[in-house]
XYZ file of C-alpha atoms in Angstrom:
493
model
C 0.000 0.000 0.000
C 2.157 2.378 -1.117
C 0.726 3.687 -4.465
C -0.475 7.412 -4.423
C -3.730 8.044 -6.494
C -3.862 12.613 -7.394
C -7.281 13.454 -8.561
C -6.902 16.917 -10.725
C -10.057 18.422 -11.707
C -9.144 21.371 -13.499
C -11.307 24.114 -15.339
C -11.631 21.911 -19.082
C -10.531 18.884 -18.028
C -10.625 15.944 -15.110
C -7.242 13.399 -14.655
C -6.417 10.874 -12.393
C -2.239 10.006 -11.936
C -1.108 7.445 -10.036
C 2.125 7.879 -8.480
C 4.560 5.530 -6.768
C 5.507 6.413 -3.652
C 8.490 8.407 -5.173
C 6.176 10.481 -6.483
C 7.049 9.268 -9.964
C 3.537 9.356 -12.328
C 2.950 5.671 -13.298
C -0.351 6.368 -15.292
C -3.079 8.470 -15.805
C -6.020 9.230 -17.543
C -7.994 12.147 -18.472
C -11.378 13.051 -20.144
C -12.729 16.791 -21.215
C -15.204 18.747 -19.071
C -17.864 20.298 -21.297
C -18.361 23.987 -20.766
C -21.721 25.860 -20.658
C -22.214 29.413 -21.474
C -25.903 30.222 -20.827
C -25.594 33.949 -21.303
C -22.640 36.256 -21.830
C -19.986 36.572 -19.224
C -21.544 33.446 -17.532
C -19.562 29.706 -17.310
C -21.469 26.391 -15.877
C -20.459 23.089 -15.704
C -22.523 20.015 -15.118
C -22.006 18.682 -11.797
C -22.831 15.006 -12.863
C -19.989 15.260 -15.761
C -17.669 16.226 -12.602
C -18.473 13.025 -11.180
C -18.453 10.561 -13.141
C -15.585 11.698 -15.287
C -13.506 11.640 -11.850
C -15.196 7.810 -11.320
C -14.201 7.245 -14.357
C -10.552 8.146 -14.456
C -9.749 7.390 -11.448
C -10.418 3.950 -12.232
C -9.009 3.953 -15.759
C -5.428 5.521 -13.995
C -5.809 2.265 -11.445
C -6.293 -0.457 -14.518
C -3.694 1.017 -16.873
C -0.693 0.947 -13.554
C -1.723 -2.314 -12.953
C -3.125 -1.382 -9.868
C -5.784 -1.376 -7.739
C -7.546 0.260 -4.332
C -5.566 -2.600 -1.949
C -2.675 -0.879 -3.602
C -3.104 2.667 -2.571
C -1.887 4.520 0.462
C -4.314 7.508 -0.627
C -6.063 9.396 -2.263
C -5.298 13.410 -3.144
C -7.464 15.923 -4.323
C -6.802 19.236 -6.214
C -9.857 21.568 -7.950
C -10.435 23.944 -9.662
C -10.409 26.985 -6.720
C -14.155 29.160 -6.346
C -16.291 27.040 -8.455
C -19.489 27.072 -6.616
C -21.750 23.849 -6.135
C -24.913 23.708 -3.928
C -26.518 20.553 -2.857
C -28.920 18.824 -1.317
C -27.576 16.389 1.200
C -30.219 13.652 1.010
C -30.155 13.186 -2.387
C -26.251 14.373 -2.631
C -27.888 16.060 -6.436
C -26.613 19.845 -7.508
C -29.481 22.211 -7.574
C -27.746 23.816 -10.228
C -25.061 23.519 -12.049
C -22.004 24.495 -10.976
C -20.757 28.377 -11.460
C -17.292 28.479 -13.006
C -14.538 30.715 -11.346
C -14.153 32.519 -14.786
C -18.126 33.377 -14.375
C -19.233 37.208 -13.823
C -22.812 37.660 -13.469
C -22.424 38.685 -10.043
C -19.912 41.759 -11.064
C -23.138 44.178 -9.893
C -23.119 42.665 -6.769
C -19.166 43.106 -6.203
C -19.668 46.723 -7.500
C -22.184 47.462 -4.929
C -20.202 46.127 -2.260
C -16.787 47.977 -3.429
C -19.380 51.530 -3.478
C -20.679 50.419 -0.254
C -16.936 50.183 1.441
C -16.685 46.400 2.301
C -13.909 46.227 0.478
C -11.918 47.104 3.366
C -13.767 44.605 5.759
C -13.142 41.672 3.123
C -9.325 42.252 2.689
C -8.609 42.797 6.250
C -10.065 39.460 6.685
C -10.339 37.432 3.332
C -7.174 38.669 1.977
C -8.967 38.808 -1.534
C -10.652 41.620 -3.155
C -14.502 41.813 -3.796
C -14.701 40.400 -7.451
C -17.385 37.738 -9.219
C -13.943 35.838 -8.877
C -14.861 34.628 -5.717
C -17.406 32.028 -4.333
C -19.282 34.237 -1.998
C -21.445 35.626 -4.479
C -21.712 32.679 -6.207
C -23.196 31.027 -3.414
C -25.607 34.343 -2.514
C -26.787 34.251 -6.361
C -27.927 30.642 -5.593
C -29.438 30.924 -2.942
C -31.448 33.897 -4.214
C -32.076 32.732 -7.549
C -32.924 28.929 -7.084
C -36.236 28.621 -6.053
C -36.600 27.420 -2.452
C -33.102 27.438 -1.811
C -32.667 29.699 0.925
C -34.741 28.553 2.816
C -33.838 24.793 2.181
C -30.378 25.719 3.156
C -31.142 28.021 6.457
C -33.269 24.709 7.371
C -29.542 22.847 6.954
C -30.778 20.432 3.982
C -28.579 21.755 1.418
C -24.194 21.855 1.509
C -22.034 23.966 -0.117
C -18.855 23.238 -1.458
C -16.487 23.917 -4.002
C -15.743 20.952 -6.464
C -12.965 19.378 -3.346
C -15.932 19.161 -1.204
C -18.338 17.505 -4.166
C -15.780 15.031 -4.784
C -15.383 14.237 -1.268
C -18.547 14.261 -0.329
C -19.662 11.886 -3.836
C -16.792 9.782 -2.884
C -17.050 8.857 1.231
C -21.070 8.633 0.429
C -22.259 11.185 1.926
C -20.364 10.940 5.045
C -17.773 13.475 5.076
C -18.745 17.445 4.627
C -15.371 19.227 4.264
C -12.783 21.406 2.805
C -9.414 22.128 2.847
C -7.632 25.673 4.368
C -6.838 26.769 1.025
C -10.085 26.130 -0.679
C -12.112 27.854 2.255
C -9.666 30.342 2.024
C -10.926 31.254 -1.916
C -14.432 31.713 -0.920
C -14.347 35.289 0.478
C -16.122 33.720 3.138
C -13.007 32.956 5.635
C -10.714 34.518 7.983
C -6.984 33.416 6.741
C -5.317 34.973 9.857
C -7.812 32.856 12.618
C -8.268 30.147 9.955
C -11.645 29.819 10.376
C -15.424 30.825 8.633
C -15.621 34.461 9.485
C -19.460 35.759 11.232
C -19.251 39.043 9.601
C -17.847 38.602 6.240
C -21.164 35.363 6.481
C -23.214 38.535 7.355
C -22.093 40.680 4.682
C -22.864 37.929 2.181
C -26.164 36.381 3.381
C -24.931 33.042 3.848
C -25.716 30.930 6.817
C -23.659 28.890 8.085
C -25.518 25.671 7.836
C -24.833 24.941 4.139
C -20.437 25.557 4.871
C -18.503 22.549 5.127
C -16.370 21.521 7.878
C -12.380 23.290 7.265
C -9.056 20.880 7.713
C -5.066 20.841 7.077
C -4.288 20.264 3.524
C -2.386 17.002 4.768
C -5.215 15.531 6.776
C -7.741 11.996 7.212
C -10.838 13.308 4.923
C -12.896 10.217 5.306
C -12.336 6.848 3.083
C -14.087 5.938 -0.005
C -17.561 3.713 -0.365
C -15.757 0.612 -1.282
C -18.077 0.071 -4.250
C -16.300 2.860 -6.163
C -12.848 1.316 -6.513
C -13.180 -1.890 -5.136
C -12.529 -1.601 -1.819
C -12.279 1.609 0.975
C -9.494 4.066 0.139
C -8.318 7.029 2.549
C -8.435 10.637 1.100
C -5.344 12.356 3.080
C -4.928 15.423 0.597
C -6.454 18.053 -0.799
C -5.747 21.654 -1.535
C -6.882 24.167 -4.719
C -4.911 23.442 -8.161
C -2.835 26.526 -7.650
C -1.274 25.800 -3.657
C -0.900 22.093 -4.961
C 1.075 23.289 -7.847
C 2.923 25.381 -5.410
C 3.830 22.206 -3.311
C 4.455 20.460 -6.578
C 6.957 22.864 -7.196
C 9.012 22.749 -4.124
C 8.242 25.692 -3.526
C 8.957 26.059 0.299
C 11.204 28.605 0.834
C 10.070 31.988 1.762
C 10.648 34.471 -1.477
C 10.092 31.297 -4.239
C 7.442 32.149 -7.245
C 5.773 29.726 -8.831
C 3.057 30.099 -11.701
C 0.859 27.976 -13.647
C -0.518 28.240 -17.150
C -3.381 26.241 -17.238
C -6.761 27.742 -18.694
C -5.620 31.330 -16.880
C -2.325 32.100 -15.365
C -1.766 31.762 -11.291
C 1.557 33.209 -9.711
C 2.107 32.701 -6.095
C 5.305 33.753 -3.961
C 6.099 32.430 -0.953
C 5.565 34.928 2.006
C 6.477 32.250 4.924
C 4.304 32.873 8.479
C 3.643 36.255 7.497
C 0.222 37.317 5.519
C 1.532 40.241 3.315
C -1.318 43.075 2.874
C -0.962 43.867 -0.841
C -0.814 47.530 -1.736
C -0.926 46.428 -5.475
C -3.905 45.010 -5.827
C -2.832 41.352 -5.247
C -4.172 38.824 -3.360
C -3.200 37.707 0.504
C -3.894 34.116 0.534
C -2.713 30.925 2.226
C -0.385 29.007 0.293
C -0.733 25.483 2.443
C -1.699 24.373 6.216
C -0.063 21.833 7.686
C -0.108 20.222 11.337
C -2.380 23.704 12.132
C 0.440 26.192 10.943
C -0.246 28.477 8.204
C 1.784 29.665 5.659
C 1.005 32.323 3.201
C 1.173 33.705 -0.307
C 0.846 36.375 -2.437
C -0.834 35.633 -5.978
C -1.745 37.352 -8.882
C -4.368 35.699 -11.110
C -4.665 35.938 -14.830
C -7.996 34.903 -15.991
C -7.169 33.525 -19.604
C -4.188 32.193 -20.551
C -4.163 28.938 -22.359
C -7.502 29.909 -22.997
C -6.502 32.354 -25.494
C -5.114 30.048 -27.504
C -7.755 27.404 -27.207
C -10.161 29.978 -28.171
C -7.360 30.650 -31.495
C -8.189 27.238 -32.415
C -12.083 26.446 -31.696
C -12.822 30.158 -31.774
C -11.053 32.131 -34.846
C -10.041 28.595 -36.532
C -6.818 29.822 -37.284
C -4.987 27.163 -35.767
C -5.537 23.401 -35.501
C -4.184 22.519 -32.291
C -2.146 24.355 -29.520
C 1.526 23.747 -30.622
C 0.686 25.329 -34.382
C 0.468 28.681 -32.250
C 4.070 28.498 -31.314
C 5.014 27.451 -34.539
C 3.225 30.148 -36.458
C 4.376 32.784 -33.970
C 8.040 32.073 -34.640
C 7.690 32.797 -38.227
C 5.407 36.870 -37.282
C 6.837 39.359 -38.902
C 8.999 41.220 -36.303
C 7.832 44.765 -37.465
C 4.475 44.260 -36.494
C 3.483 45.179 -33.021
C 0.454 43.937 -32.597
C -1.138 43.096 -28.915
C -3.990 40.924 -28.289
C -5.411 41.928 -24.647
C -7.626 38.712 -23.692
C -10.357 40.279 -21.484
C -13.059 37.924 -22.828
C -13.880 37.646 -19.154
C -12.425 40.920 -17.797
C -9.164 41.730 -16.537
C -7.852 40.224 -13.110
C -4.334 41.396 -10.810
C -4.233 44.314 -11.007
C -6.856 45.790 -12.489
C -9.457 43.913 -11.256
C -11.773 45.071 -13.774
C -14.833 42.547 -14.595
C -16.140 44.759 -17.128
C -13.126 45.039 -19.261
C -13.693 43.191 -22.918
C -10.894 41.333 -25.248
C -9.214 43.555 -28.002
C -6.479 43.237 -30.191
C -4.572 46.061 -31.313
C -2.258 46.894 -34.271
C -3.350 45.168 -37.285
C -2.536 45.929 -40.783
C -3.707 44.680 -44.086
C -0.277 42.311 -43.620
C -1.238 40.877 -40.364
C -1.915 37.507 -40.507
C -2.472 34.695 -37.832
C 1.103 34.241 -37.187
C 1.498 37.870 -35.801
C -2.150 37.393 -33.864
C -0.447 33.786 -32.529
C 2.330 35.585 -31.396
C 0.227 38.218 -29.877
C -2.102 35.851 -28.030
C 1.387 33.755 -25.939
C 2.953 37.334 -25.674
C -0.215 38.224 -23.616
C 0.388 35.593 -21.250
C 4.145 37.077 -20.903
C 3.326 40.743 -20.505
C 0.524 39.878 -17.547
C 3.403 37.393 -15.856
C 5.436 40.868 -15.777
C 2.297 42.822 -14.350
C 2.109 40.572 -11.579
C 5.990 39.898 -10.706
C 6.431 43.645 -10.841
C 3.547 44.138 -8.529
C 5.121 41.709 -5.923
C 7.783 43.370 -6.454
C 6.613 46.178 -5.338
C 4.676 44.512 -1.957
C 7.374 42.535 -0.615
C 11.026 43.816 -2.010
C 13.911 42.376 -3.414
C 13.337 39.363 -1.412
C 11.314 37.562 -3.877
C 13.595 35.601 -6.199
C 14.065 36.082 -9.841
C 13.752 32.577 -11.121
C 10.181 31.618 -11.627
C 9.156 27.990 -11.744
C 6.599 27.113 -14.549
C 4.070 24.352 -14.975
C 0.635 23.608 -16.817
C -0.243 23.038 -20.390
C 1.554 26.370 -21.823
C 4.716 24.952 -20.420
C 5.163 22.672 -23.368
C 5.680 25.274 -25.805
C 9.557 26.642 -25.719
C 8.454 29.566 -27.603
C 6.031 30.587 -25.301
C 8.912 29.698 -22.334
C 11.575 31.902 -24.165
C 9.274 34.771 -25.109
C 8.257 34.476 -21.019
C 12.116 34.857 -20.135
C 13.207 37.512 -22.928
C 9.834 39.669 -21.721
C 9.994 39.302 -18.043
C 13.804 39.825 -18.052
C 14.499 37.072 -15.895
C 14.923 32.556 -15.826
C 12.274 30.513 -16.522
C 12.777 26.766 -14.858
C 10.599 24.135 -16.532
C 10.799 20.892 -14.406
C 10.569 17.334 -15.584
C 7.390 16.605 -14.921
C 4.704 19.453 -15.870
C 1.931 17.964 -13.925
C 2.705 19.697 -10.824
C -0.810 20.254 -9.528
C -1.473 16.021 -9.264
C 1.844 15.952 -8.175
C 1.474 18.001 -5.266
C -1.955 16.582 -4.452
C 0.020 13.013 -4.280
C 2.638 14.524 -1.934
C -0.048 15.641 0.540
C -1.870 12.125 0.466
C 1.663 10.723 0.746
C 2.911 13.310 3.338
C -0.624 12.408 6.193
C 0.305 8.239 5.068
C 3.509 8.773 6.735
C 5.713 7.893 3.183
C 7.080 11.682 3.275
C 8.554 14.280 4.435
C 7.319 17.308 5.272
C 8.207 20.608 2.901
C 11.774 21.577 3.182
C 15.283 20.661 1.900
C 14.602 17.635 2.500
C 11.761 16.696 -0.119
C 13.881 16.256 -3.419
C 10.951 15.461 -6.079
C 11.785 18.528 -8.182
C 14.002 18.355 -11.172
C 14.710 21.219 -13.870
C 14.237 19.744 -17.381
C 14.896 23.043 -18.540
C 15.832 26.735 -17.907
C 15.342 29.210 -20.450
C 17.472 31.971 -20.358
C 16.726 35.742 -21.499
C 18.187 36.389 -24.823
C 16.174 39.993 -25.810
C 18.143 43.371 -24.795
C 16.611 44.748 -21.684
C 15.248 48.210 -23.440
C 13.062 46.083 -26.484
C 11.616 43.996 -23.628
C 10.651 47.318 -21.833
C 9.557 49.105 -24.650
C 7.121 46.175 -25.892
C 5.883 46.427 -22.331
C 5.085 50.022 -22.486
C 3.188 49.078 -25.736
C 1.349 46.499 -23.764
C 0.372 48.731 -21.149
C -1.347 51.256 -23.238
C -3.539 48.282 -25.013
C -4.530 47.716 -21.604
C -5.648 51.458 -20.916
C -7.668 51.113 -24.007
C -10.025 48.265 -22.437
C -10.528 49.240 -19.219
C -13.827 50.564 -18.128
């Protein structure tokens, strides 16, 4: 029993990796998640295609290791963060389907609270700022939109959860209502300082407590699994959002270390250690992992499309027939061109936090083709990496380290790597493996079965398969970033 089983259910897609107890991947499967759009600016995804892809997978990963439940030490679980799910615990059935992090229709209600000064109250406590980002308002627009549902859930027969506590609660039957510290701490709903659900900021929102979901350590016994599901009862001793897994993934335990993740959006966190950093730069305070009932912390900048952008190249413009063509095509742009492609489709998140904002691209000519839009779309992703680094900068000094670790589906592209470099002036370390968010997910299931260490020196799992080096002069990387800037000012409301 010494097999590690890392459930990743991401944004667009749900995997299961089996690990040995190395932490080496030994298989994995993975099946897409359908997306819903039901009106502009609004994401859903079925909560039943959640399941029973994870079901699915999980037992797919299992069969092609030559595995099975006797096998496995644990389970680990890693989510997409703020995704809101409500539902009703007899039946264990969504009454809706689930909001998407990306979704905004509650951007009137975050205005209203920003006019209204809560901001204030909800970073003091929170650490986060008040945006459609976050589940609170998720959860409030449920509860006042689904019929009966308030009352069902101030009555205590409904649970909410983000997709961590679905899964958990799908896969121990019923039995277990929880979360993990960093997942509550995405909600808006908790106090990252205390570590626990916070009375006024439940107030503020309308939400009673009755429907929240029990909060534990990242590394921690979360119930075991009907035995029906995998063939016999497996422990779940992990779980933590995609971004803090990828963070552990990354070995990224030291104070000052920067991590960031291009998955669907971009996620860059930096160590802060014990302390919680107030941002002055419109980042986010947030916990990065809790362990044994100590906290440590993080500041992060999110970027709301990323890989996105270039799915959306292929399925949306057609100009591309898969995601390495973009890197391809951008190498041969014609280096006069400057065009920028700003990809608000959703608005614009650290640090401009504006949900109104709208996608634009900027700079074409009658020669402009869809290499120079290709090359546009990764150098987006590159110019709102700088954004952020140069905003923690700016909050916690020359402490945080130049190097930033990489990981998530953009990672496989070297253009996109060496455009990050040459634009953000600075090494980009790409490790071996890329799946850092399962992988960190396994090293909390494997760190509560006693098989590992905790983080520090000690914990050797990380190895560089490649750092790319910055190879543009310092003064065309700034002035293409001044050029980014002002496409920026041109789409914010």
């Amino acid at each position: 029993m010494d097999l590690l089983l890392a459930i990743d259910q991401g944004t667009t897609s749900t995997r299961s990796i089996l690990h040995g107890p190395d932490l080496a991947p030994r298989a994995s499967a993975q099946l897409a998640l359908p997306q819903h759009f039901p009106a502009p600016g609004w994401v859903e995804h079925e909560p039943e295609d959640i399941w029973t892809a994870t079901l699915s997978t999980m037992r797919d990963a299992l069969a092609q290791g030559g595995a099975t439940a006797k096998d496995l030490a644990g389970i680990g679980i890693t989510n997409q963060r703020e995704t809101t799910l409500l539902w009703d615990r007899r039946s264990g059935r969504a009454i809706h389907r689930a909001i998407v992090w990306q979704d905004r229709r509650t951007a009137p209600h975050c205005a209203r609270l920003a006019a209204e000064g809560a901001g204030r109250l909800i970073a003091e406590r929170s650490g986060l700022l008040p945006d459609p980002y976050f589940s609170a308002t998720k959860l409030a627009w449920l509860l006042d939109n689904v019929g009966g549902a308030r009352a069902a859930a101030e009555r205590g027969d409904l649970a909410f959860g983000t997709v961590d506590s679905f899964l958990l609660w799908r896969l121990t039957g019923g039995r277990v209502h929880a979360t993990d510290a960093t997942n509550a701490a995405r909600t808006m709903l908790f106090d990252i300082r205390r570590g626990c659900w916070d009375d006024d900021l439940l107030k503020l929102f309308g939400i009673p407590a009755a429907v929240l979901p029990e909060v534990r350590d990242n590394a921690a016994e979360f119930g075991s699994t009907e035995p029906g599901l995998l063939g016999a009862a497996v422990p779940v001793r992990g779980m933590a959002g995609d971004q803090h897994a990828a963070m552990l993934g990354q070995a990224c335990f030291a104070p000052g270390m920067v991590k960031s993740t291009y998955g669907t959006g971009c996620f860059l966190l930096l160590n802060t250690g014990d302390v919680a950093v107030p941002s002055k730069n419109r980042l986010l305070t947030t916990l990065a992992w809790q362990l044994g009932g100590q906290r440590t912390y993080a500041l992060e900048g999110a970027i709301f499309i990323a890989g996105a952008a270039v799915q959306w190249l292929r399925d949306g413009l057609g100009i591309i027939q898969d995601a390495a063509e973009s890197g391809r095509l951008a190498a041969q742009a014609d280096p006069a061109q400057a065009v920028y492609f700003v990809p608000a489709f959703t608005g614009l998140g650290a640090p401009h936090w504006d949900a109104a904002a709208r996608g634009a691209i900027f700079g074409l000519t009658r020669n402009t083709g869809p290499a120079e839009i290709c090359r546009a779309a990764l150098e987006a992703v590159a110019f709102q990496t700088r954004d952020l680094v140069e905003a923690m900068q700016a909050d916690w000094g020359d402490q945080a380290q130049t190097v930033l670790r990489v990981d998530g589906g953009m990672t496989a592209s070297d253009y996109a790597m060496q455009a990050l470099a040459d634009l953000l002036g600075a090494p980009v370390d790409r490790p071996e493996v890329q799946e850092t968010t399962a992988l960190g997910a396994a090293y909390l299931a494997g760190l509560q079965a006693g098989l590992l260490p905790p983080p520090g020196p000690a914990v050797a799992h990380w190895r560089l398969d490649r750092r790319f080096q910055p190879a543009m002069p310092r003064a065309e990387a700034d002035r293409r970033h001044a050029g980014w800037q002002d496409a920026v000012r041109r789409v914010l409301t």
